[in-house]
């Protein structure tokens, strides 16, 4: 029988690494990620987790160590946040180009300056062009389950790419929730030992990453794009197998009362779980509201998004992130996904909750109201102090 | 005389090094001794080119190319993985130039050394960014010309003392090595193979194009660097025990003998050379004292 445990999101991430039987961990502490590395250090030192833990001097080195270890065939894990993720940037590209299936937890934190530690998605969304797959969780259970699912996808021979499991600072990282734990043996059946096709092996010496001329580099990039396209079905298989074994169901996206909805709000992470309450309240008032939560932002689930939004009369996008000069990032992506579609429903871009300011049910109510009052705009700022 | 250098060649002929490349010869000697059970990590450096473009490789062992500042920590990651899913006896070797070691790679290097990760780190030091076209690094000696330290403004500060920095990490083994003394290099590699922990080798690697020297003089230059006491061959154990292997005699050859074979020092005046000689003597005397007090 599965065990139930109350834990914070950071510990859910750590136990996700435990249940994935990672071989090598390399990490550097940063608020609000520290409990992830603290718990993993403790579990490594008391033998509960049979892994090497390289306590590096920076996040850049954390990612570099994971890449080196992964190239030998070890299952590798790290976790970081904001400034740490930005410092890793060069190596995030390296992990993709080297096709090393590293899994990393990122706790969404706003970027400094000024110093801040609270939640915002700009840190991870600004890494979206590196080629990492990105999962945005909205509960601690989802954080925990997403780690073995991420490894299964990352290590799949049709994907062979790194995956980021992303969670909100404090709203998940430091908030305790019930988590159903997996049985270790059952988890190993779900996620068997990593067996790479190519690795650094003295018995079969290969060179990885040698200077590559335009004659070949182009095709390597093509293959990375193809791997993202392949990942869609790999994700669906991995999550369907997960449901069969553990009973919990995950999709590329999560739909909430969208089937007959006139107005659909698109959001990610915990703001999306808050929005469910607002949708319920609006439904009680007879408003046909619905919610589409993107669980995967990369690969972008085009087909699913288009399907869900195909009959919406209004599409509202909530972004807790900002790409200055253009606006919300998810808004841009939803708009581009819908451009060639027959449904020409207006798309509204809302910014809220930057720097970890609360996004309450009231905020989301106001978003639905604004969309009734206004013509569609690329940026509608919610709750900005004058 | 007994031949002490292993005969097996693990570097293919036909690599892309310049004529008279000290770094290429250093790799040949290193791999002969560490052998096939070795995984190499290269950051950006001359060897990222010397090894050849895809699909070629000049080395007969597995090789991972990595970003400029990460050689040490990638080799740490490789070793950690070997301990879990491979053969823990396989050597993990980081092989970097002076830029990747003295400058951009020093943070990760310090991290791996401080953790005393069980690996080898080699710097083949040609005293500037040669791969990008001879720009000064913190390993460039005072007074030298490079493309970023032109003759009217040659390098104004002394070469960074990497040995002192590494010794301060109290790692089990540090050695200097020279391509002109392959037996000494081989002996040190054999010794290091038996040591668990972080092993650091500083290899003096003349660069004919970057030093404006004749390729035929590579070995002569490497030899003169030792004979003038500019680059003494030594070992430092546990960051404390100093042993000077060469030169045998404390009175070295004058530094002019070394300088005059290189265009990069052509602009130096008599006083500059005198100052350089004083610097070398002082540094060597300090080493002698460290050797004496640590025996």
XYZ file of C-alpha atoms in Angstrom:
681
model
C 0.000 0.000 0.000
C 1.236 3.475 -0.806
C 2.412 5.621 2.047
C 1.105 9.122 2.496
C 3.364 11.874 3.765
C 2.914 15.561 4.444
C 5.782 17.464 2.862
C 6.829 20.744 1.355
C 7.394 21.046 -2.398
C 11.155 21.097 -1.973
C 11.062 17.754 -0.182
C 8.681 16.394 -2.808
C 11.380 17.214 -5.347
C 14.051 15.477 -3.242
C 11.912 12.357 -2.751
C 11.232 12.409 -6.483
C 14.993 12.075 -6.992
C 15.114 9.278 -4.396
C 12.365 7.296 -6.070
C 14.202 7.784 -9.400
C 17.335 6.215 -7.859
C 19.635 8.901 -9.193
C 23.330 7.979 -9.348
C 24.920 11.415 -9.217
C 23.654 14.660 -7.711
C 25.486 17.932 -8.022
C 24.050 21.105 -6.580
C 24.702 24.475 -5.028
C 22.459 26.091 -2.418
C 20.162 29.011 -3.236
C 17.029 30.260 -1.497
C 14.298 28.976 -1.970
C 15.823 25.667 -3.113
C 17.995 24.849 -0.073
C 15.758 22.166 1.486
C 16.119 20.141 -1.700
C 19.887 19.823 -1.291
C 19.741 19.561 2.487
C 17.422 16.572 2.390
C 19.357 14.921 -0.445
C 22.650 15.389 1.465
C 21.105 13.789 4.509
C 19.660 10.875 2.538
C 23.005 10.295 0.779
C 24.917 10.383 4.051
C 22.599 7.974 5.902
C 22.542 5.528 3.017
C 18.846 5.967 2.178
C 19.984 7.166 -1.230
C 22.917 5.413 -2.899
C 24.266 8.395 -4.868
C 27.382 10.464 -5.244
C 26.707 14.051 -4.182
C 29.176 16.573 -5.631
C 28.925 19.719 -3.562
C 30.118 22.221 -6.113
C 31.190 25.840 -5.813
C 28.540 27.272 -8.183
C 25.450 26.423 -10.195
C 27.473 26.652 -13.385
C 29.623 23.834 -12.040
C 26.563 21.926 -10.773
C 25.220 21.670 -14.300
C 28.689 20.938 -15.742
C 29.196 18.062 -13.289
C 25.764 16.642 -14.136
C 26.590 16.771 -17.843
C 29.929 14.962 -17.346
C 28.324 12.299 -15.151
C 25.408 11.839 -17.533
C 27.807 11.344 -20.451
C 29.236 8.324 -18.591
C 25.722 6.906 -18.229
C 24.790 7.991 -14.715
C 21.289 9.214 -13.908
C 21.909 12.762 -12.697
C 19.882 15.352 -10.835
C 20.265 18.919 -9.649
C 18.056 21.755 -8.438
C 18.341 25.517 -8.494
C 16.459 28.799 -8.773
C 16.576 32.213 -10.474
C 20.140 33.609 -10.321
C 21.501 30.053 -10.166
C 19.554 29.053 -13.254
C 20.759 32.168 -15.076
C 24.363 31.349 -14.135
C 23.853 27.866 -15.625
C 22.615 29.276 -18.915
C 25.680 28.310 -20.961
C 25.605 24.776 -19.595
C 21.851 24.455 -20.200
C 22.669 24.763 -23.885
C 25.534 22.305 -23.390
C 23.273 19.678 -21.799
C 20.982 19.881 -24.819
C 23.732 19.810 -27.464
C 25.454 16.928 -25.668
C 22.064 15.149 -25.448
C 22.531 14.418 -21.756
C 19.196 13.550 -20.064
C 19.797 15.482 -16.843
C 16.729 16.264 -14.733
C 16.688 19.509 -12.773
C 14.258 21.049 -10.367
C 13.869 24.806 -10.655
C 12.111 26.782 -7.986
C 10.634 29.823 -9.729
C 12.007 32.990 -8.142
C 12.071 36.535 -9.493
C 15.318 37.829 -10.945
C 17.362 40.487 -9.176
C 18.116 43.267 -8.820
C 16.638 44.366 -6.550
C 17.124 41.332 -4.340
C 13.995 39.247 -4.125
C 13.305 35.619 -3.319
C 9.604 35.349 -4.209
C 7.937 33.559 -7.055
C 7.822 34.542 -10.703
C 8.305 32.439 -13.845
C 10.651 34.741 -15.751
C 13.734 32.778 -14.616
C 12.743 29.459 -16.212
C 10.762 30.896 -19.116
C 13.777 32.904 -20.204
C 15.589 29.550 -20.610
C 12.933 28.221 -22.971
C 15.144 28.557 -26.068
C 17.892 26.315 -24.674
C 16.095 23.132 -25.702
C 15.202 21.798 -22.237
C 11.795 20.240 -21.814
C 9.858 22.115 -19.142
C 7.186 20.811 -16.783
C 5.328 23.338 -14.581
C 3.769 21.722 -11.517
C 0.813 23.006 -9.546
C 0.896 20.737 -6.483
C 3.496 18.923 -4.398
C 2.121 15.581 -5.572
C 2.721 16.695 -9.116
C 6.261 17.813 -8.241
C 7.040 14.405 -6.734
C 5.491 12.398 -9.574
C 7.057 14.576 -12.239
C 10.634 13.640 -11.346
C 10.483 9.945 -12.367
C 8.216 10.887 -15.277
C 10.827 13.469 -16.351
C 13.625 10.885 -16.276
C 11.542 8.426 -18.273
C 10.968 11.031 -20.965
C 14.506 12.447 -20.883
C 16.191 9.059 -21.215
C 13.863 7.791 -23.955
C 15.941 7.085 -27.065
C 13.585 9.187 -29.188
C 14.098 12.187 -26.877
C 17.508 12.065 -25.123
C 17.194 15.606 -23.792
C 17.270 17.246 -20.346
C 14.047 18.052 -18.485
C 13.276 20.802 -15.995
C 10.641 20.281 -13.290
C 9.490 23.734 -12.268
C 7.642 24.790 -9.119
C 6.664 28.102 -7.562
C 8.795 29.530 -4.777
C 7.005 29.345 -1.405
C 3.529 28.646 -2.868
C 4.856 25.114 -3.418
C 8.489 25.002 -2.314
C 7.729 25.827 1.318
C 4.066 24.818 1.539
C 3.211 21.442 3.011
C 0.725 19.203 1.261
C -0.212 15.545 1.302
C 1.863 13.442 -1.067
C 1.205 9.798 -1.923
C 4.596 8.091 -1.971
C 5.602 5.467 -4.497
C 6.833 2.039 -3.630
C 10.550 1.937 -4.545
C 10.391 -1.421 -6.346
C 7.334 -0.400 -8.286
C 9.044 2.854 -9.209
C 12.014 0.883 -10.496
C 9.707 -1.137 -12.727
C 8.371 2.158 -14.067
C 11.831 3.678 -14.439
C 14.469 1.004 -15.011
C 18.197 1.695 -14.927
C 19.424 4.229 -17.496
C 21.130 2.509 -20.433
C 22.418 5.106 -22.909
C 23.115 4.157 -26.514
C 26.370 6.141 -26.475
C 28.485 6.930 -23.457
C 32.047 7.694 -22.421
C 33.442 4.166 -22.286
C 37.104 3.167 -22.434
C 36.152 -0.086 -24.172
C 34.445 1.790 -26.984
C 36.121 5.189 -27.153
C 34.154 8.013 -28.754
C 34.710 11.757 -28.870
C 31.757 13.925 -27.812
C 31.260 17.470 -28.995
C 34.206 17.877 -31.387
C 34.397 20.916 -33.629
C 31.576 20.534 -36.152
C 31.468 22.397 -39.441
C 28.325 23.838 -41.065
C 28.232 20.611 -43.049
C 26.926 18.771 -39.956
C 25.901 21.233 -37.245
C 22.655 22.153 -39.002
C 21.427 18.533 -38.931
C 22.248 18.235 -35.239
C 19.938 21.177 -34.551
C 17.290 19.599 -36.772
C 17.516 16.447 -34.666
C 16.970 18.391 -31.460
C 13.778 19.892 -32.872
C 12.673 16.427 -34.023
C 13.347 15.091 -30.517
C 11.004 17.738 -29.112
C 8.348 16.721 -31.634
C 8.885 13.047 -30.753
C 8.627 13.940 -27.084
C 4.895 14.646 -27.388
C 4.011 10.972 -27.884
C 6.756 9.848 -25.495
C 5.238 12.079 -22.797
C 1.771 10.719 -23.444
C 3.046 7.127 -23.197
C 5.114 7.841 -20.082
C 2.169 9.496 -18.329
C -0.306 6.842 -19.372
C 2.012 4.134 -18.026
C 2.343 6.187 -14.846
C -1.438 6.303 -14.485
C -1.696 2.543 -14.958
C 0.927 1.892 -12.287
C 0.227 4.607 -9.738
C -3.306 5.772 -10.511
C -2.497 9.438 -10.952
C -3.203 11.037 -14.298
C -1.223 13.786 -15.994
C -1.565 15.299 -19.439
C 0.453 17.647 -21.577
C -2.056 20.194 -20.320
C -4.744 20.150 -17.663
C -8.275 21.066 -18.712
C -10.767 22.315 -16.163
C -14.371 22.810 -17.272
C -13.254 23.784 -20.753
C -15.564 21.549 -22.785
C -18.466 24.032 -22.989
C -16.601 27.141 -21.838
C -17.072 30.486 -23.576
C -14.148 32.146 -21.812
C -11.020 30.119 -21.160
C -8.209 31.316 -18.942
C -4.746 29.975 -19.775
C -2.209 29.838 -16.939
C 0.634 27.780 -15.502
C 1.750 26.676 -12.031
C -0.062 27.515 -8.782
C -1.904 30.504 -10.227
C -3.751 27.901 -12.303
C -4.856 25.939 -9.245
C -6.141 29.149 -7.633
C -8.021 29.869 -10.857
C -10.009 26.643 -10.480
C -11.821 28.160 -7.501
C -12.646 31.268 -9.516
C -13.925 29.133 -12.384
C -16.199 27.289 -9.939
C -17.493 30.560 -8.507
C -18.142 31.967 -11.978
C -19.898 28.777 -13.010
C -22.209 29.145 -10.014
C -23.105 32.572 -11.325
C -23.833 31.064 -14.720
C -20.656 32.300 -16.434
C -19.273 29.630 -18.732
C -15.673 29.895 -17.599
C -12.926 27.313 -18.040
C -9.227 26.871 -17.324
C -6.405 25.518 -19.431
C -3.201 24.866 -17.497
C -0.069 24.176 -19.495
C 1.830 21.438 -17.694
C 4.404 21.287 -20.486
C 5.685 24.559 -21.915
C 8.419 22.762 -23.879
C 7.724 20.925 -26.057
C 4.868 23.335 -26.631
C 1.664 21.246 -26.758
C 0.296 22.918 -29.917
C -2.232 20.245 -30.835
C -3.733 20.006 -27.369
C -3.854 23.790 -26.890
C -5.576 24.314 -30.248
C -8.049 21.543 -29.522
C -9.026 22.963 -26.131
C -9.264 26.543 -27.376
C -11.004 25.685 -30.649
C -14.502 26.764 -29.536
C -13.672 29.416 -26.932
C -15.206 32.825 -27.534
C -12.568 34.622 -25.488
C -9.090 33.512 -24.507
C -7.463 35.113 -21.476
C -3.808 34.472 -20.696
C -2.390 35.043 -17.241
C 1.356 35.574 -17.067
C 3.356 35.745 -13.836
C 6.403 36.678 -15.890
C 7.475 39.487 -18.143
C 9.556 39.762 -21.266
C 10.051 43.533 -21.190
C 9.336 45.102 -24.525
C 6.747 42.539 -25.544
C 4.847 41.377 -22.456
C 3.806 38.025 -21.036
C 5.612 35.019 -22.453
C 2.794 32.467 -22.336
C 0.541 35.052 -24.002
C 2.958 35.297 -26.940
C 3.000 31.531 -27.290
C -0.761 31.094 -27.105
C -1.234 33.838 -29.669
C 1.255 32.226 -32.038
C -0.390 28.823 -31.540
C -3.805 30.230 -32.505
C -2.740 32.430 -35.425
C -3.523 30.018 -38.247
C -6.581 28.509 -36.550
C -10.138 29.009 -37.749
C -11.157 30.157 -34.268
C -10.281 33.839 -34.302
C -11.433 34.447 -30.727
C -9.840 37.526 -29.149
C -6.807 36.814 -26.965
C -6.130 38.984 -23.901
C -2.769 39.199 -22.145
C -2.818 39.752 -18.372
C 0.192 40.347 -16.164
C -0.167 39.668 -12.446
C 1.750 38.548 -9.391
C 5.247 39.626 -10.421
C 7.845 39.394 -7.668
C 5.695 36.903 -5.782
C 2.752 39.204 -5.122
C -0.307 37.061 -4.393
C -2.598 36.088 -7.222
C -5.876 35.581 -5.391
C -9.266 34.369 -6.568
C -10.193 38.046 -6.511
C -7.356 38.843 -8.934
C -8.661 36.191 -11.268
C -12.243 37.402 -10.920
C -10.995 40.840 -11.915
C -9.245 39.348 -14.923
C -12.524 37.824 -16.144
C -14.260 41.156 -15.497
C -11.658 43.218 -17.336
C -12.097 40.977 -20.358
C -15.788 41.871 -20.375
C -15.066 45.594 -20.123
C -12.131 45.963 -22.503
C -11.137 45.220 -26.061
C -8.357 42.654 -26.310
C -4.923 44.025 -25.489
C -1.485 42.478 -25.437
C -0.835 43.676 -21.899
C -3.420 44.393 -19.246
C -1.693 45.059 -15.939
C -3.528 43.797 -12.886
C -3.229 45.539 -9.547
C -0.410 47.936 -10.420
C 0.088 50.581 -7.746
C -0.306 54.049 -9.224
C 70.100 3.419 -20.105
C 66.724 1.838 -19.396
C 63.864 3.059 -21.579
C 61.188 4.173 -19.114
C 58.543 5.655 -21.392
C 55.776 3.231 -22.422
C 55.919 2.381 -26.141
C 52.188 2.293 -26.861
C 51.005 5.356 -28.786
C 47.547 6.650 -27.881
C 47.740 9.740 -30.090
C 47.228 9.150 -33.811
C 49.541 10.793 -36.301
C 47.788 13.403 -38.449
C 46.477 15.600 -35.642
C 46.116 19.322 -36.329
C 48.799 20.832 -34.080
C 51.201 23.458 -35.435
C 54.789 22.463 -36.140
C 56.770 22.176 -32.938
C 53.688 22.257 -30.665
C 54.673 21.607 -27.063
C 51.068 20.849 -26.115
C 50.795 18.027 -28.649
C 53.961 16.363 -27.386
C 52.775 16.725 -23.789
C 49.569 14.841 -24.613
C 51.551 12.060 -26.274
C 53.707 11.530 -23.181
C 50.793 11.818 -20.750
C 48.579 9.269 -22.536
C 51.436 6.786 -22.939
C 51.746 6.599 -19.173
C 48.149 6.916 -18.026
C 47.122 4.437 -20.702
C 43.877 3.325 -22.310
C 41.844 3.282 -19.121
C 41.487 7.056 -19.276
C 38.652 9.467 -20.087
C 39.670 12.940 -21.234
C 37.852 16.246 -20.754
C 38.892 19.234 -22.869
C 37.620 22.757 -22.369
C 38.108 25.266 -25.182
C 41.869 25.245 -25.826
C 44.315 24.439 -28.624
C 43.545 20.755 -28.159
C 39.875 21.329 -29.066
C 41.270 21.979 -32.527
C 44.335 19.725 -32.462
C 42.141 16.659 -31.882
C 40.434 17.276 -35.222
C 36.886 18.139 -36.358
C 33.955 15.716 -36.332
C 34.051 12.856 -37.295
C 37.785 12.616 -36.557
C 39.657 12.266 -33.296
C 43.407 12.132 -32.729
C 43.216 10.308 -29.393
C 42.471 6.645 -28.849
C 40.567 7.174 -25.597
C 37.077 8.599 -24.883
C 36.988 12.367 -24.975
C 34.400 14.897 -23.833
C 34.609 18.477 -25.098
C 33.192 20.985 -22.659
C 32.783 24.710 -22.090
C 35.827 26.851 -21.380
C 35.490 27.185 -17.594
C 34.347 23.659 -16.739
C 37.191 21.205 -17.397
C 37.828 20.371 -13.750
C 34.219 19.944 -12.683
C 33.210 17.922 -15.730
C 36.086 15.563 -14.907
C 34.736 15.493 -11.314
C 31.306 14.542 -12.643
C 32.822 11.855 -14.850
C 34.682 10.371 -11.873
C 31.540 10.394 -9.712
C 29.684 8.545 -12.461
C 32.529 6.039 -12.891
C 32.266 5.316 -9.172
C 28.563 4.472 -9.555
C 28.006 3.049 -13.024
C 31.480 2.405 -14.428
C 34.946 1.285 -13.440
C 36.176 3.355 -10.471
C 39.750 2.588 -11.579
C 39.346 4.544 -14.825
C 41.373 7.775 -14.802
C 39.375 10.955 -15.178
C 41.611 13.566 -16.773
C 40.988 17.264 -17.313
C 43.352 18.684 -19.924
C 43.316 22.461 -20.277
C 45.371 25.362 -21.525
C 46.615 28.223 -19.385
C 43.582 30.409 -20.158
C 41.222 27.613 -19.113
C 43.231 27.111 -15.928
C 44.774 30.373 -14.697
C 41.822 32.526 -15.844
C 38.323 31.376 -16.747
C 38.578 27.865 -15.305
C 40.113 28.713 -11.944
C 36.818 28.704 -10.025
C 35.820 25.185 -11.034
C 39.453 24.077 -10.659
C 39.521 25.404 -7.112
C 36.236 23.610 -6.387
C 37.442 20.213 -7.607
C 40.782 20.642 -5.826
C 39.171 21.704 -2.548
C 36.881 18.643 -2.646
C 39.994 16.576 -3.398
C 38.154 14.762 -6.184
C 40.053 11.704 -7.373
C 41.231 12.937 -10.767
C 44.075 14.414 -12.779
C 44.240 18.013 -13.910
C 46.843 18.974 -16.498
C 47.531 22.485 -17.660
C 49.659 22.695 -20.788
C 50.894 26.214 -20.404
C 51.887 28.116 -23.541
C 51.566 31.413 -21.727
C 48.759 33.091 -23.717
C 45.476 32.469 -25.547
C 47.136 30.874 -28.548
C 44.106 29.213 -30.117
C 42.376 32.579 -30.547
C 45.512 34.260 -31.876
C 47.983 35.085 -29.073
C 46.138 37.223 -26.517
C 47.587 37.687 -23.031
C 46.402 35.478 -20.190
C 47.316 35.679 -16.517
C 49.961 33.045 -17.346
C 51.744 35.420 -19.726
C 55.084 36.488 -18.213
C 55.861 40.107 -17.457
C 57.379 41.913 -20.408
C 56.073 39.538 -23.085
C 54.498 40.713 -26.311
C 51.086 39.358 -27.283
C 48.447 40.782 -29.631
C 46.728 42.412 -26.629
C 50.013 43.514 -25.003
C 51.768 45.239 -27.908
C 55.479 46.085 -27.661
C 54.894 49.647 -26.486
C 52.691 48.247 -23.685
C 53.973 44.742 -22.967
C 52.522 42.718 -20.087
C 53.065 44.822 -16.973
C 52.406 42.240 -14.250
C 54.118 38.942 -13.431
C 52.758 35.524 -14.351
C 50.183 34.286 -11.838
C 51.715 31.831 -9.365
C 49.414 28.901 -10.041
C 51.570 26.481 -8.034
C 51.190 28.568 -4.883
C 47.441 28.728 -5.466
C 47.190 24.979 -5.925
C 49.518 24.283 -2.982
C 47.202 26.389 -0.818
C 44.464 23.818 -1.556
C 46.575 21.168 0.254
C 45.960 18.637 -2.500
C 47.986 15.412 -2.308
C 50.099 15.926 -5.422
C 51.344 18.791 -7.562
C 54.099 18.468 -10.141
C 55.665 20.555 -12.833
C 56.676 18.746 -15.998
C 58.433 19.479 -19.243
C 58.311 17.965 -22.710
C 62.125 18.236 -22.724
C 62.290 15.826 -19.774
C 59.893 12.997 -20.681
C 61.461 10.561 -18.189
C 60.847 12.967 -15.344
C 57.272 13.539 -16.587
C 56.647 9.780 -16.878
C 58.028 9.082 -13.408
C 55.704 11.702 -11.930
C 52.701 10.290 -13.793
C 53.477 6.797 -12.491
C 53.719 8.178 -8.985
C 50.483 10.169 -9.329
C 48.608 7.083 -10.562
C 49.078 5.555 -7.130
C 47.732 8.616 -5.307
C 44.021 8.932 -4.507
C 42.734 12.483 -4.698
C 43.407 15.555 -6.772
C 46.591 15.518 -8.882
C 47.688 18.754 -10.556
C 50.344 18.909 -13.295
C 51.742 22.139 -14.667
C 53.341 21.386 -18.042
C 55.568 23.899 -19.786
C 54.512 23.861 -23.443
C 56.421 26.097 -25.885
C 54.320 27.526 -28.738
C 56.441 28.478 -31.766
C 53.795 30.660 -33.503
C 52.782 32.437 -30.288
C 56.302 32.895 -29.003
C 57.614 33.953 -32.400
C 60.111 31.098 -32.225
C 61.441 28.555 -34.673
C 59.563 25.217 -34.454
C 62.910 23.402 -34.358
C 63.672 25.130 -31.034
C 60.686 23.762 -29.055
C 62.703 21.220 -27.080
C 65.643 23.623 -26.694
C 63.291 26.265 -25.257
C 61.649 23.790 -22.884
C 65.091 22.664 -21.753
C 66.365 26.213 -21.316
C 63.315 27.106 -19.224
C 64.456 24.470 -16.732
C 68.180 25.210 -17.002
C 67.629 28.933 -16.408
C 65.471 28.082 -13.333
C 62.564 29.895 -14.984
C 60.543 26.680 -14.791
C 62.133 24.318 -12.267
C 60.864 20.749 -12.274
C 59.431 20.042 -8.866
C 56.862 18.200 -6.801
C 54.658 19.457 -3.962
C 53.050 16.840 -1.755
C 50.034 17.695 0.428
C 50.648 21.338 -0.390
C 53.628 21.357 1.932
C 56.475 19.058 1.004
C 58.527 20.650 -1.792
C 61.077 18.681 -3.820
C 63.053 20.321 -6.602
C 64.008 17.712 -9.209
C 65.766 19.876 -11.799
C 67.943 21.859 -12.389
C 70.479 19.936 -10.355
C 72.758 22.942 -9.978
C 71.511 26.073 -8.256
C 73.458 28.280 -10.618
C 71.279 28.406 -13.716
C 72.026 29.532 -17.230
C 71.371 33.243 -17.865
C 67.788 34.022 -18.890
C 69.055 35.769 -22.028
C 69.827 32.344 -23.501
C 66.117 31.555 -23.309
C 64.819 34.986 -24.309
C 66.922 35.459 -27.409
C 65.298 32.530 -29.223
C 61.874 34.229 -29.041
C 60.429 37.202 -30.884
C 57.961 37.939 -28.059
C 60.816 39.277 -25.895
C 62.730 41.021 -28.709
C 61.795 44.513 -27.494
C 63.186 44.021 -23.963
C 66.018 46.357 -22.882
C 69.024 45.326 -20.853
C 67.390 46.579 -17.657
C 64.200 44.598 -18.325
C 66.267 41.457 -18.703
C 68.158 42.212 -15.522
C 64.889 42.679 -13.675
C 63.632 39.379 -15.057
C 66.810 37.614 -13.899
C 66.374 39.032 -10.392
C 62.735 37.889 -10.354
C 63.724 34.363 -11.384
C 66.549 34.128 -8.833
C 64.347 35.388 -6.041
C 61.537 32.993 -6.884
C 63.936 30.053 -7.127
C 65.578 30.915 -3.809
C 62.179 31.001 -2.199
C 61.499 27.524 -3.581
C 64.811 26.295 -2.176
C 63.803 27.592 1.247
C 60.405 25.897 0.979
C 62.165 22.677 0.006
C 64.581 22.968 2.904
C 61.994 23.651 5.584
C 59.628 20.934 4.337
C 62.143 18.048 4.308
